[in-house]
Amino acid sequence: MEKEYVNKYYMTEVDAFEDSIYCHHALMGDSYIGEHIHKKGQFLYTEGGVVFLKTANKSYFLPARHYIWIPAGIKHSIHPSSSHVVMRNLYFPKYETDTDFFDKINIYPVSDLLIELIMFTNRWNGNIFPVEEPKYSIAKAFKLILPELSQSELPLALPYPQHQKLKDIIKFLESNISENVSFKVLANNFDISERTLARLFQKELNMSFIQYYTILRMLTALKLLLDEKLSVNEVALKVGYSSLPTFSNTFNKVIGVRPSDYVKHQNTLL
C-alpha cells in the first residue's frame, strides 16, 4: 500500500455505520490526534516510533511490536514521537460473543501470526460491511482471535498522580533517571518518612514505588532504543543500571523480550 498521511476526518467515519468494521492504515504526518471517543472498539498497532496514548487517568506507552486494545467509549488522544509513525487501526462493533477481554484497555506483544494478519488487512481502508464476504468474515475473525493470541498483557502504562508532592517526586525521578535513586534517599530528599511515601505511592498510583520506578525506567529505555538508536549498553547506563545482565533481565520481565532481540525486530513491518 502507498502510505498516505492521516486525515483526522476519518474518525467521523468510524461510527457512521453501526455494523461495519472500519479499517485505516496511514502515516501520522502530524504531532498528535486530539482527544476523541468512538462507539467501536479499536485495535491500534504502530510502526516507526514510540506512541503515547493518553486517557483521563493514565499515559500508555505503545512501542514497536505491540498493540493496544481500546474499548468503545474510552476518551483518548494519540501522541506519536515523530510524524513518520504509521498507524494501523481496525475498529470493531460489539458482538454477542465478546468476552471481558474487550472491556479493558491493555497493551500486548504482537506474535508473528498476528503480524501476518495485520499485513493482510493492509489492503483494506474504510468501511467493511457484513454483505462483503469473505472480507467481513476475515476481518471479524481478526477480532475474535485476539484473546487467544494475547495471553500476556504488559504494564506499559503509568497513572497520573494528583498529590503535589508526588508530582514533584516523579518529576525528580524522571530528571534523574540515570541515577539509581533509592527509596531511602528519595524520602530524605523530600523530607517525608519512608512509610508515608510508601502509602502515598500505593494510594495515589495503586502500585509500590519499586513497581512504578521499574516501569518508568523500562519505558525510558524503550524510548532511548527507538528514538535515539543507542546501544543496549548505553541505554542501560542512561536508566541507572550498571549491570547489563540485570537491565536485560528486568527489561525482559516488563516488556516480554530481551532488549537485544527487541532492537532486532522493531522494524519488522517497515
XYZ file of N, CA and C in Angstrom:
810
model
N 0.832 -1.195 0.000
C 0.000 0.000 0.000
C 0.864 1.241 0.000
N 0.531 2.206 -0.801
C 1.208 3.500 -0.748
C 0.712 4.225 0.499
N 1.632 4.598 1.366
C 1.248 5.172 2.649
C 0.765 6.604 2.481
N -0.399 6.892 3.015
C -0.948 8.231 2.985
C -0.933 8.805 4.393
N -0.938 10.141 4.470
C -0.972 10.777 5.784
C -2.363 10.666 6.392
N -2.390 10.642 7.727
C -3.656 10.582 8.437
C -4.497 11.816 8.142
N -5.714 11.591 7.725
C -6.702 12.659 7.624
C -7.594 12.498 8.847
N -7.509 13.441 9.770
C -8.219 13.277 11.048
C -9.726 13.162 10.869
N -10.233 13.574 9.716
C -11.668 13.489 9.495
C -12.145 12.043 9.334
N -11.185 11.105 9.163
C -11.604 9.707 9.048
C -12.317 9.244 10.316
N -11.996 9.892 11.455
C -12.593 9.463 12.725
C -14.101 9.684 12.755
N -14.577 10.636 11.977
C -16.028 10.852 11.925
C -16.712 9.732 11.153
N -15.938 8.981 10.376
C -16.494 7.875 9.592
C -16.547 6.572 10.373
N -15.756 6.479 11.438
C -15.653 5.222 12.195
C -17.020 4.735 12.671
N -17.845 5.647 13.198
C -19.151 5.276 13.756
C -20.311 5.584 12.816
N -20.008 5.879 11.552
C -21.073 6.245 10.607
C -22.043 5.095 10.371
N -21.534 3.864 10.427
C -22.377 2.675 10.238
C -22.158 1.734 11.407
N -23.218 1.458 12.127
C -23.122 0.716 13.384
C -22.531 -0.679 13.212
N -22.849 -1.352 12.096
C -22.455 -2.756 11.959
C -21.190 -2.959 11.127
N -20.558 -1.880 10.685
C -19.364 -2.041 9.840
C -18.106 -2.202 10.685
N -17.082 -2.796 10.072
C -15.727 -2.798 10.619
C -14.960 -1.747 9.824
N -14.304 -0.836 10.529
C -13.609 0.253 9.841
C -12.101 0.018 9.906
N -11.440 0.110 8.769
C -10.012 -0.161 8.675
C -9.287 1.090 8.175
N -8.146 1.419 8.817
C -7.431 2.640 8.430
C -5.930 2.463 8.662
N -5.140 2.549 7.589
C -3.682 2.483 7.660
C -3.137 3.796 7.110
N -2.264 4.487 7.864
C -1.740 5.760 7.353
C -0.569 6.253 8.183
N 0.268 7.092 7.564
C 1.299 7.816 8.294
C 0.649 8.897 9.143
N 1.199 9.115 10.346
C 0.654 10.172 11.197
C 0.788 11.533 10.520
N 2.023 11.901 10.148
C 2.245 13.173 9.475
C 1.862 14.384 10.301
N 1.753 14.229 11.609
C 1.337 15.333 12.476
C 1.829 15.046 13.883
N 1.669 16.011 14.772
C 2.193 15.859 16.123
C 1.307 15.003 17.019
N 0.007 15.024 16.786
C -0.885 14.228 17.643
C -2.289 14.183 17.043
N -3.098 13.264 17.569
C -4.534 13.253 17.292
C -5.223 13.566 18.605
N -5.962 14.651 18.641
C -6.551 15.154 19.878
C -7.575 14.231 20.506
N -8.015 14.611 21.667
C -8.948 13.802 22.453
C -10.215 13.510 21.663
N -10.604 12.241 21.628
C -11.800 11.836 20.895
C -12.342 10.547 21.494
N -13.470 10.134 20.993
C -14.153 8.949 21.521
C -14.917 8.301 20.373
N -15.066 6.978 20.406
C -15.864 6.311 19.381
C -16.628 5.134 19.981
N -17.667 4.709 19.270
C -18.571 3.670 19.767
C -18.074 2.263 19.464
N -17.017 2.167 18.682
C -16.459 0.864 18.335
C -15.154 0.637 19.098
N -14.848 -0.620 19.353
C -13.575 -0.959 19.962
C -12.456 -0.789 18.948
N -11.279 -0.365 19.403
C -10.176 -0.044 18.491
C -8.958 -0.922 18.735
N -8.465 -1.526 17.669
C -7.175 -2.204 17.649
C -6.189 -1.233 17.009
N -5.094 -0.899 17.723
C -4.109 0.048 17.200
C -2.719 -0.556 17.281
N -2.088 -0.655 16.121
C -0.704 -1.108 16.008
C 0.077 0.005 15.315
N 1.286 0.307 15.797
C 2.055 1.393 15.175
C 3.456 0.919 14.809
N 4.036 1.585 13.831
C 5.398 1.310 13.390
C 6.150 2.633 13.284
N 7.476 2.560 13.426
C 8.309 3.715 13.127
C 8.595 4.642 14.278
N 8.204 4.279 15.491
C 8.491 5.142 16.638
C 7.574 4.853 17.807
N 7.812 5.574 18.877
C 7.036 5.422 20.100
C 5.742 6.221 20.002
N 4.663 5.676 20.564
C 3.394 6.396 20.621
C 2.903 6.406 22.066
N 2.510 7.581 22.533
C 1.855 7.700 23.834
C 0.356 7.840 23.587
N -0.414 7.056 24.284
C -1.867 7.168 24.214
C -2.350 7.579 25.594
N -3.039 8.715 25.662
C -3.427 9.267 26.960
C -4.933 9.203 27.159
N -5.321 8.717 28.342
C -6.727 8.719 28.753
C -6.858 9.700 29.909
N -7.999 9.702 30.553
C -8.234 10.666 31.634
C -7.295 10.464 32.811
N -6.866 9.220 33.059
C -6.061 8.991 34.257
C -4.764 8.226 34.044
N -4.436 7.885 32.775
C -3.193 7.154 32.532
C -2.551 7.568 31.221
N -1.241 7.372 31.170
C -0.495 7.535 29.926
C 0.036 6.159 29.530
N -0.380 5.669 28.367
C 0.043 4.361 27.871
C 1.173 4.539 26.867
N 2.122 3.644 26.941
C 3.326 3.717 26.108
C 3.290 2.548 25.131
N 3.114 2.864 23.854
C 2.971 1.818 22.839
C 4.242 1.747 21.992
N 5.093 0.742 22.225
C 6.320 0.593 21.439
C 6.108 -0.308 20.228
N 7.159 -0.471 19.437
C 7.091 -1.363 18.280
C 6.808 -2.796 18.726
N 6.182 -3.561 17.820
C 5.831 -4.968 18.039
C 4.872 -5.168 19.212
N 4.065 -4.165 19.499
C 2.987 -4.268 20.478
C 1.747 -3.598 19.903
N 0.583 -3.991 20.413
C -0.643 -3.297 20.029
C -1.417 -2.930 21.283
N -2.323 -1.988 21.133
C -3.192 -1.613 22.246
C -4.643 -1.836 21.822
N -5.423 -2.408 22.733
C -6.857 -2.535 22.520
C -7.541 -1.433 23.333
N -8.370 -0.624 22.667
C -9.085 0.475 23.321
C -10.582 0.178 23.247
N -11.224 -0.113 24.367
C -12.655 -0.426 24.338
C -13.488 0.758 23.854
N -14.666 0.468 23.383
C -15.602 1.511 22.960
C -15.881 2.451 24.142
N -16.005 3.735 23.850
C -16.399 4.696 24.871
C -15.274 5.259 25.714
N -14.010 4.886 25.424
C -12.872 5.414 26.181
C -12.334 6.665 25.479
N -12.405 7.809 26.150
C -11.884 9.048 25.578
C -10.361 9.006 25.629
N -9.701 9.311 24.503
C -8.250 9.228 24.456
C -7.667 10.151 23.388
N -6.369 10.404 23.512
C -5.626 11.150 22.498
C -4.374 10.353 22.151
N -3.822 10.601 20.955
C -2.684 9.827 20.462
C -1.534 10.775 20.154
N -0.349 10.487 20.736
C 0.808 11.374 20.622
C 2.016 10.579 20.144
N 2.346 10.632 18.853
C 3.496 9.899 18.327
C 4.808 10.641 18.582
N 5.904 9.893 18.588
C 7.212 10.516 18.801
C 7.720 11.201 17.542
N 7.141 10.856 16.377
C 7.532 11.520 15.139
C 6.401 11.440 14.123
N 6.485 12.282 13.098
C 5.458 12.290 12.054
C 5.578 11.091 11.137
N 6.641 10.301 11.307
C 6.869 9.135 10.453
C 6.213 7.870 11.000
N 5.573 7.979 12.140
C 4.880 6.823 12.723
C 3.711 6.414 11.816
N 3.605 5.113 11.576
C 2.486 4.564 10.803
C 1.473 3.967 11.775
N 0.215 4.364 11.631
C -0.866 3.789 12.446
C -1.627 2.755 11.625
N -1.894 1.618 12.244
C -2.740 0.597 11.628
C -3.914 0.360 12.574
N -5.090 0.807 12.165
C -6.281 0.770 13.020
C -7.344 -0.149 12.441
N -7.976 -0.912 13.325
C -9.214 -1.599 12.978
C -10.220 -1.303 14.082
N -11.413 -0.859 13.686
C -12.473 -0.520 14.635
C -13.609 -1.524 14.477
N -13.980 -2.159 15.586
C -14.950 -3.248 15.537
C -16.217 -2.937 16.325
N -17.383 -3.316 15.791
C -18.608 -3.231 16.603
C -18.594 -4.324 17.661
N -19.501 -4.232 18.609
C -19.604 -5.276 19.632
C -20.338 -6.482 19.056
N -19.915 -7.663 19.502
C -20.579 -8.911 19.108
C -21.055 -9.631 20.355
N -22.076 -10.437 20.207
C -22.615 -11.188 21.350
C -21.577 -12.131 21.942
N -20.630 -12.549 21.124
C -19.605 -13.488 21.576
C -18.439 -12.807 22.297
N -18.434 -11.463 22.372
C -17.324 -10.756 23.006
C -17.152 -11.177 24.463
N -15.913 -11.394 24.878
C -15.600 -11.711 26.271
C -15.177 -10.425 26.989
N -14.877 -10.544 28.289
C -14.460 -9.357 29.044
C -13.078 -8.861 28.621
N -12.367 -9.639 27.804
C -11.092 -9.190 27.237
C -11.262 -7.839 26.545
N -12.392 -7.660 25.878
C -12.630 -6.457 25.075
C -13.147 -5.278 25.894
N -13.300 -5.471 27.207
C -13.767 -4.386 28.072
C -12.619 -3.614 28.720
N -11.378 -4.094 28.515
C -10.226 -3.492 29.204
C -9.239 -2.907 28.207
N -8.712 -1.731 28.536
C -7.658 -1.148 27.724
C -6.335 -1.756 28.172
N -5.626 -2.367 27.223
C -4.376 -3.043 27.565
C -3.434 -3.063 26.366
N -2.167 -3.303 26.652
C -1.126 -3.425 25.625
C -0.607 -4.857 25.623
N -0.416 -5.404 24.419
C 0.007 -6.793 24.267
C 1.122 -6.898 23.227
N 2.043 -7.847 23.415
C 3.046 -8.091 22.372
C 2.389 -8.712 21.143
N 2.986 -8.483 19.990
C 2.434 -8.981 18.732
C 3.224 -10.206 18.273
N 2.530 -11.303 18.064
C 3.172 -12.528 17.588
C 3.376 -12.462 16.080
N 4.163 -13.392 15.565
C 4.403 -13.453 14.116
C 3.098 -13.676 13.359
N 2.214 -14.508 13.915
C 0.929 -14.769 13.269
C 0.096 -13.497 13.190
N 0.073 -12.732 14.289
C -0.715 -11.504 14.296
C -0.134 -10.481 13.317
N 1.171 -10.442 13.189
C 1.793 -9.548 12.207
C 1.325 -9.905 10.794
N 1.264 -11.191 10.496
C 0.781 -11.621 9.180
C -0.664 -11.179 8.962
N -1.487 -11.294 9.994
C -2.885 -10.874 9.887
C -2.992 -9.359 9.705
N -2.160 -8.610 10.430
C -2.159 -7.149 10.293
C -1.809 -6.767 8.859
N -0.787 -7.416 8.324
C -0.355 -7.086 6.967
C -1.399 -7.500 5.935
N -2.178 -8.529 6.248
C -3.268 -8.932 5.344
C -4.315 -7.825 5.259
N -4.571 -7.137 6.388
C -5.574 -6.061 6.397
C -5.050 -4.798 5.725
N -3.762 -4.780 5.397
C -3.149 -3.604 4.785
C -3.802 -3.217 3.454
N -4.486 -4.182 2.849
C -5.135 -3.928 1.548
C -6.485 -3.225 1.710
N -6.949 -3.091 2.947
C -8.274 -2.508 3.180
C -8.147 -1.100 3.751
N -9.070 -0.238 3.382
C -9.214 1.069 4.015
C -10.676 1.494 3.925
N -11.223 1.956 5.047
C -12.618 2.368 5.064
C -13.529 1.306 5.649
N -14.831 1.458 5.415
C -15.828 0.552 5.988
C -15.861 -0.798 5.278
N -16.004 -1.848 6.088
C -16.234 -3.199 5.572
C -17.587 -3.637 6.121
N -18.519 -3.950 5.232
C -19.886 -4.261 5.642
C -20.146 -5.778 5.658
N -21.116 -6.219 6.473
C -21.421 -7.653 6.567
C -21.724 -8.320 5.226
N -22.234 -7.568 4.262
C -22.572 -8.175 2.960
C -21.314 -8.431 2.117
N -20.167 -7.854 2.544
C -18.934 -8.016 1.774
C -18.187 -9.269 2.233
N -18.631 -10.385 1.710
C -17.984 -11.650 2.066
C -17.004 -12.059 0.960
N -15.881 -12.689 1.277
C -15.487 -13.162 2.622
C -14.731 -12.111 3.439
N -14.569 -10.887 2.888
C -13.765 -9.862 3.556
C -14.235 -9.612 4.999
N -15.569 -9.489 5.170
C -16.080 -9.156 6.502
C -15.792 -10.282 7.495
N -15.983 -11.525 7.080
C -15.743 -12.663 7.978
C -14.277 -12.745 8.390
N -13.391 -12.422 7.451
C -11.958 -12.430 7.773
C -11.642 -11.337 8.791
N -12.199 -10.131 8.569
C -11.969 -9.019 9.487
C -12.549 -9.312 10.871
N -13.744 -9.912 10.898
C -14.366 -10.264 12.176
C -13.531 -11.313 12.912
N -13.008 -12.291 12.157
C -12.177 -13.332 12.764
C -10.920 -12.735 13.390
N -10.411 -11.656 12.791
C -9.250 -10.951 13.341
C -9.538 -10.546 14.791
N -10.714 -9.972 15.015
C -11.077 -9.561 16.375
C -11.265 -10.768 17.292
N -11.984 -11.763 16.821
C -12.340 -12.897 17.673
C -11.120 -13.698 18.131
N -10.049 -13.662 17.334
C -8.862 -14.449 17.675
C -7.916 -13.700 18.615
N -8.142 -12.388 18.818
C -7.231 -11.590 19.644
C -7.019 -12.150 21.060
N -8.084 -12.548 21.782
C -7.833 -13.065 23.135
C -6.919 -14.289 23.145
N -7.033 -15.124 22.118
C -6.204 -16.332 22.037
C -4.740 -15.983 21.775
N -4.508 -14.906 21.006
C -3.149 -14.512 20.642
C -2.548 -13.514 21.615
N -3.309 -13.118 22.630
C -2.871 -12.046 23.538
C -2.984 -12.499 24.988
N -2.159 -13.469 25.337
C -2.232 -14.067 26.671
C -1.512 -13.238 27.735
N -0.537 -12.419 27.322
C 0.261 -11.686 28.317
C 0.155 -10.182 28.115
N -0.666 -9.549 28.935
C -0.770 -8.089 28.892
C 0.454 -7.488 29.566
N 0.869 -6.324 29.107
C 2.074 -5.695 29.634
C 1.741 -4.393 30.352
N 2.420 -4.131 31.471
C 2.122 -2.924 32.266
C 2.801 -1.681 31.700
N 2.561 -1.395 30.423
C 3.224 -0.255 29.787
C 2.380 1.008 29.931
N 2.022 1.291 31.156
C 1.216 2.480 31.439
C 1.572 2.997 32.819
N 1.556 4.309 32.940
C 1.810 4.932 34.234
C 0.661 5.878 34.571
N 0.094 5.743 35.774
C -1.013 6.622 36.178
C -0.523 8.022 36.510
N -1.441 8.969 36.424
C -1.117 10.355 36.765
C -1.344 10.582 38.260
N -0.352 11.128 38.987
C -0.582 11.456 40.399
C -1.364 12.757 40.532
N -2.136 12.874 41.596
C -2.871 14.106 41.885
C -2.192 14.903 43.005
N -1.543 14.188 43.910
C -0.893 14.815 45.057
C 0.332 15.607 44.596
N 0.445 16.869 45.005
C 1.510 17.735 44.505
C 2.894 17.216 44.875
N 3.057 16.723 46.104
C 4.383 16.230 46.494
C 4.779 15.036 45.633
N 3.826 14.171 45.325
C 4.124 13.007 44.492
C 4.443 13.443 43.058
N 3.781 14.476 42.576
C 4.118 15.033 41.253
C 5.564 15.499 41.230
N 5.983 16.177 42.298
C 7.361 16.668 42.386
C 8.347 15.504 42.460
N 7.975 14.474 43.203
C 8.842 13.302 43.347
C 9.033 12.597 42.006
N 7.949 12.446 41.264
C 8.028 11.778 39.959
C 8.829 12.615 38.968
N 8.659 13.922 39.020
C 9.452 14.805 38.171
C 10.932 14.653 38.491
N 11.260 14.515 39.774
C 12.637 14.307 40.203
C 13.181 12.984 39.661
N 12.376 11.919 39.747
C 12.794 10.607 39.235
C 13.046 10.659 37.735
N 12.175 11.346 37.012
C 12.327 11.466 35.559
C 13.584 12.250 35.197
N 13.869 13.310 35.977
C 15.029 14.162 35.691
C 16.345 13.496 36.074
N 16.270 12.512 36.965
C 17.475 11.833 37.433
C 17.428 10.346 37.094
N 16.908 10.042 35.918
C 16.676 8.646 35.530
C 17.981 7.858 35.408
N 19.099 8.543 35.177
C 20.380 7.837 35.043
C 20.971 7.439 36.394
N 20.381 7.953 37.468
C 20.828 7.602 38.823
C 19.952 6.481 39.371
N 20.563 5.597 40.140
C 19.783 4.543 40.788
C 19.316 5.087 42.142
N 18.205 5.825 42.106
C 17.716 6.516 43.305
C 17.060 5.506 44.257
N 17.576 5.447 45.460
C 16.992 4.526 46.451
C 15.778 5.156 47.117
N 14.923 4.304 47.640
C 13.704 4.771 48.308
C 14.062 5.638 49.514
N 15.103 5.227 50.242
C 15.539 5.958 51.433
C 16.011 7.369 51.067
N 16.828 7.463 50.022
C 17.339 8.754 49.572
C 16.195 9.643 49.091
N 15.248 9.046 48.365
C 14.104 9.798 47.854
C 13.289 10.391 48.998
N 13.027 9.578 50.022
C 12.261 10.051 51.179
C 12.999 11.189 51.893
N 14.319 11.037 52.070
C 15.122 12.067 52.734
C 15.127 13.366 51.930
N 15.258 13.248 50.607
C 15.307 14.436 49.748
C 14.032 15.264 49.833
N 12.916 14.582 50.044
C 11.625 15.280 50.064
C 11.039 15.391 51.473
N 11.905 15.127 52.474
C 11.518 15.332 53.876
C 10.199 14.644 54.209
N 10.148 13.346 53.899
C 8.953 12.552 54.153
C 9.399 11.183 54.651
N 8.668 10.590 55.563
C 9.072 9.284 56.073
C 8.869 8.216 55.002
N 9.666 7.164 55.059
C 9.550 6.079 54.082
C 8.164 5.443 54.148
N 7.644 5.314 55.336
C 6.322 4.702 55.495
C 5.236 5.554 54.826
N 5.309 6.875 55.057
C 4.319 7.786 54.450
C 4.451 7.789 52.928
N 5.689 7.780 52.441
C 5.922 7.782 50.997
C 5.394 6.495 50.355
N 5.611 5.374 51.020
C 5.112 4.093 50.503
C 3.588 4.107 50.406
N 2.944 4.653 51.431
C 1.477 4.750 51.420
C 0.993 5.681 50.315
N 1.751 6.767 50.079
C 1.381 7.744 49.059
C 1.399 7.107 47.668
N 2.435 6.340 47.381
C 2.511 5.653 46.096
C 1.335 4.687 45.941
N 1.071 3.913 46.975
C 0.012 2.907 46.891
C -1.363 3.556 46.756
N -1.594 4.615 47.502
C -2.901 5.287 47.482
C -3.124 6.038 46.178
N -2.115 6.788 45.734
C -2.255 7.652 44.556
C -2.147 6.887 43.239
N -1.232 5.917 43.203
C -0.905 5.266 41.930
C -1.274 3.788 41.890
N -1.720 3.278 43.018
C -2.135 1.871 43.113
C -0.995 0.915 42.766
N 0.216 1.324 43.091
C 1.384 0.453 42.913
C 2.481 0.911 43.862
N 3.431 0.029 44.113
C 4.529 0.374 45.012
C 5.534 1.272 44.289
N 6.414 1.871 45.083
C 7.472 2.703 44.495
C 8.305 1.900 43.516
N 8.727 0.695 43.895
C 9.621 -0.092 43.040
C 8.919 -0.495 41.741
N 7.612 -0.765 41.812
C 6.863 -1.083 40.587
C 6.841 0.122 39.649
N 6.523 1.278 40.202
C 6.455 2.499 39.385
C 7.827 2.836 38.810
N 8.839 2.801 39.651
C 10.189 3.189 39.242
C 10.731 2.248 38.160
N 10.460 0.964 38.325
C 10.929 -0.016 37.337
C 10.269 0.216 35.978
N 8.954 0.420 35.974
C 8.248 0.662 34.708
C 8.727 1.961 34.077
N 8.907 3.006 34.891
C 9.402 4.284 34.382
C 10.759 4.109 33.696
N 11.646 3.354 34.315
C 12.976 3.142 33.738
C 12.901 2.324 32.448
N 12.033 1.312 32.418
C 11.927 0.481 31.220
C 11.259 1.242 30.062
N 10.282 2.082 30.375
C 9.646 2.880 29.323
C 10.638 3.905 28.765
N 11.465 4.472 29.652
C 12.503 5.385 29.200
C 13.516 4.643 28.329
N 13.849 3.419 28.724
C 14.784 2.598 27.934
C 14.225 2.320 26.544
N 12.942 2.009 26.471
C 12.307 1.767 25.180
C 12.412 2.992 24.286
N 12.147 4.145 24.861
C 12.202 5.386 24.079
C 13.619 5.652 23.578
N 14.622 5.398 24.416
C 16.010 5.604 24.015
C 16.415 4.639 22.906
N 15.960 3.399 23.014
C 16.275 2.405 21.984
C 15.643 2.774 20.648
N 14.403 3.269 20.691
C 13.668 3.555 19.462
C 14.015 4.907 18.860
N 14.044 5.935 19.692
C 14.172 7.300 19.172
C 15.615 7.774 19.041
N 16.490 7.317 19.932
C 17.870 7.799 19.902
C 18.849 6.763 19.364
N 18.333 5.543 19.099
C 19.135 4.485 18.470
C 20.423 4.187 19.245
N 20.354 4.282 20.570
C 21.519 3.982 21.393
C 21.709 2.476 21.508
N 22.921 2.060 21.847
C 23.173 0.633 22.070
C 22.506 0.202 23.371
N 22.323 -1.099 23.534
C 21.687 -1.621 24.752
C 22.513 -1.250 25.975
N 23.828 -1.319 25.866
C 24.696 -0.980 26.989
C 24.575 0.500 27.361
N 24.510 1.374 26.356
C 24.352 2.813 26.608
C 23.015 3.099 27.276
N 21.976 2.425 26.810
C 20.640 2.620 27.378
C 20.601 2.164 28.833
N 21.216 1.026 29.120
C 21.254 0.511 30.496
C 21.853 1.552 31.437
N 22.954 2.167 31.045
C 23.605 3.182 31.878
C 22.735 4.425 32.022
N 22.060 4.804 30.943
C 21.235 6.018 30.967
C 19.994 5.868 31.839
N 19.564 4.647 32.128
C 18.411 4.456 33.022
C 18.840 3.883 34.378
N 20.142 4.019 34.691
C 20.609 3.736 36.046
C 21.007 2.311 36.349
N 21.314 1.515 35.324
C 21.741 0.135 35.565
C 23.226 -0.007 35.224
N 24.044 -0.326 36.219
C 25.462 -0.555 35.974
C 25.717 -1.974 35.495
N 24.766 -2.869 35.762
C 24.887 -4.265 35.345
C 24.020 -4.511 34.112
N 24.631 -4.864 32.992
C 23.890 -5.146 31.767
C 22.965 -6.362 31.911
N 23.422 -7.468 32.533
C 22.520 -8.612 32.721
C 21.273 -8.271 33.552
N 21.462 -7.445 34.598
C 20.316 -7.049 35.425
C 19.328 -6.220 34.619
N 19.852 -5.284 33.823
C 18.993 -4.477 32.965
C 18.249 -5.358 31.968
N 18.979 -6.260 31.325
C 18.376 -7.143 30.313
C 17.287 -8.017 30.914
N 17.536 -8.561 32.097
C 16.546 -9.412 32.761
C 15.304 -8.620 33.165
N 15.509 -7.391 33.655
C 14.381 -6.548 34.055
C 13.563 -6.137 32.837
N 14.238 -5.754 31.775
C 13.579 -5.382 30.519
C 12.737 -6.551 30.009
N 13.316 -7.733 30.038
C 12.613 -8.936 29.578
C 11.375 -9.221 30.427
N 11.480 -8.998 31.714
C 10.366 -9.245 32.625
C 9.204 -8.285 32.380
N 9.532 -7.011 32.094
C 8.500 -5.990 31.898
C 7.963 -5.991 30.470
N 8.864 -6.053 29.489
C 8.485 -5.896 28.082
C 8.171 -7.226 27.418
N 8.727 -8.315 27.946
C 8.428 -9.634 27.385
C 9.439 -10.124 26.377
N 10.525 -9.357 26.165
C 11.583 -9.735 25.233
C 12.861 -9.046 25.681
N 14.006 -9.643 25.393
C 15.274 -9.029 25.774
C 15.554 -7.809 24.883
N 16.233 -6.786 25.421
C 16.437 -5.563 24.640
C 17.159 -5.807 23.319
N 18.124 -6.722 23.293
C 18.852 -7.017 22.051
C 17.921 -7.597 20.996
N 17.005 -8.480 21.423
C 16.031 -9.058 20.484
C 15.013 -8.017 20.048
N 14.659 -7.133 20.977
C 13.683 -6.084 20.657
C 14.222 -5.175 19.557
N 15.485 -4.782 19.672
C 16.104 -3.911 18.674
C 16.119 -4.582 17.307
N 16.390 -5.882 17.280
C 16.445 -6.617 16.002
C 15.127 -6.613 15.277
N 14.024 -6.689 16.056
C 12.708 -6.895 15.455
C 11.845 -5.647 15.380
N 12.325 -4.499 15.863
C 11.440 -3.339 15.980
C 10.934 -2.841 14.635
N 11.669 -3.077 13.568
C 11.269 -2.558 12.256
C 10.747 -3.654 11.329
N 10.169 -4.690 11.888
C 9.720 -5.839 11.110
C 8.815 -5.446 9.950
N 7.924 -4.497 10.172
C 6.933 -4.181 9.149
C 7.322 -3.004 8.269
N 8.449 -2.385 8.537
C 8.802 -1.184 7.783
C 9.407 -1.542 6.429
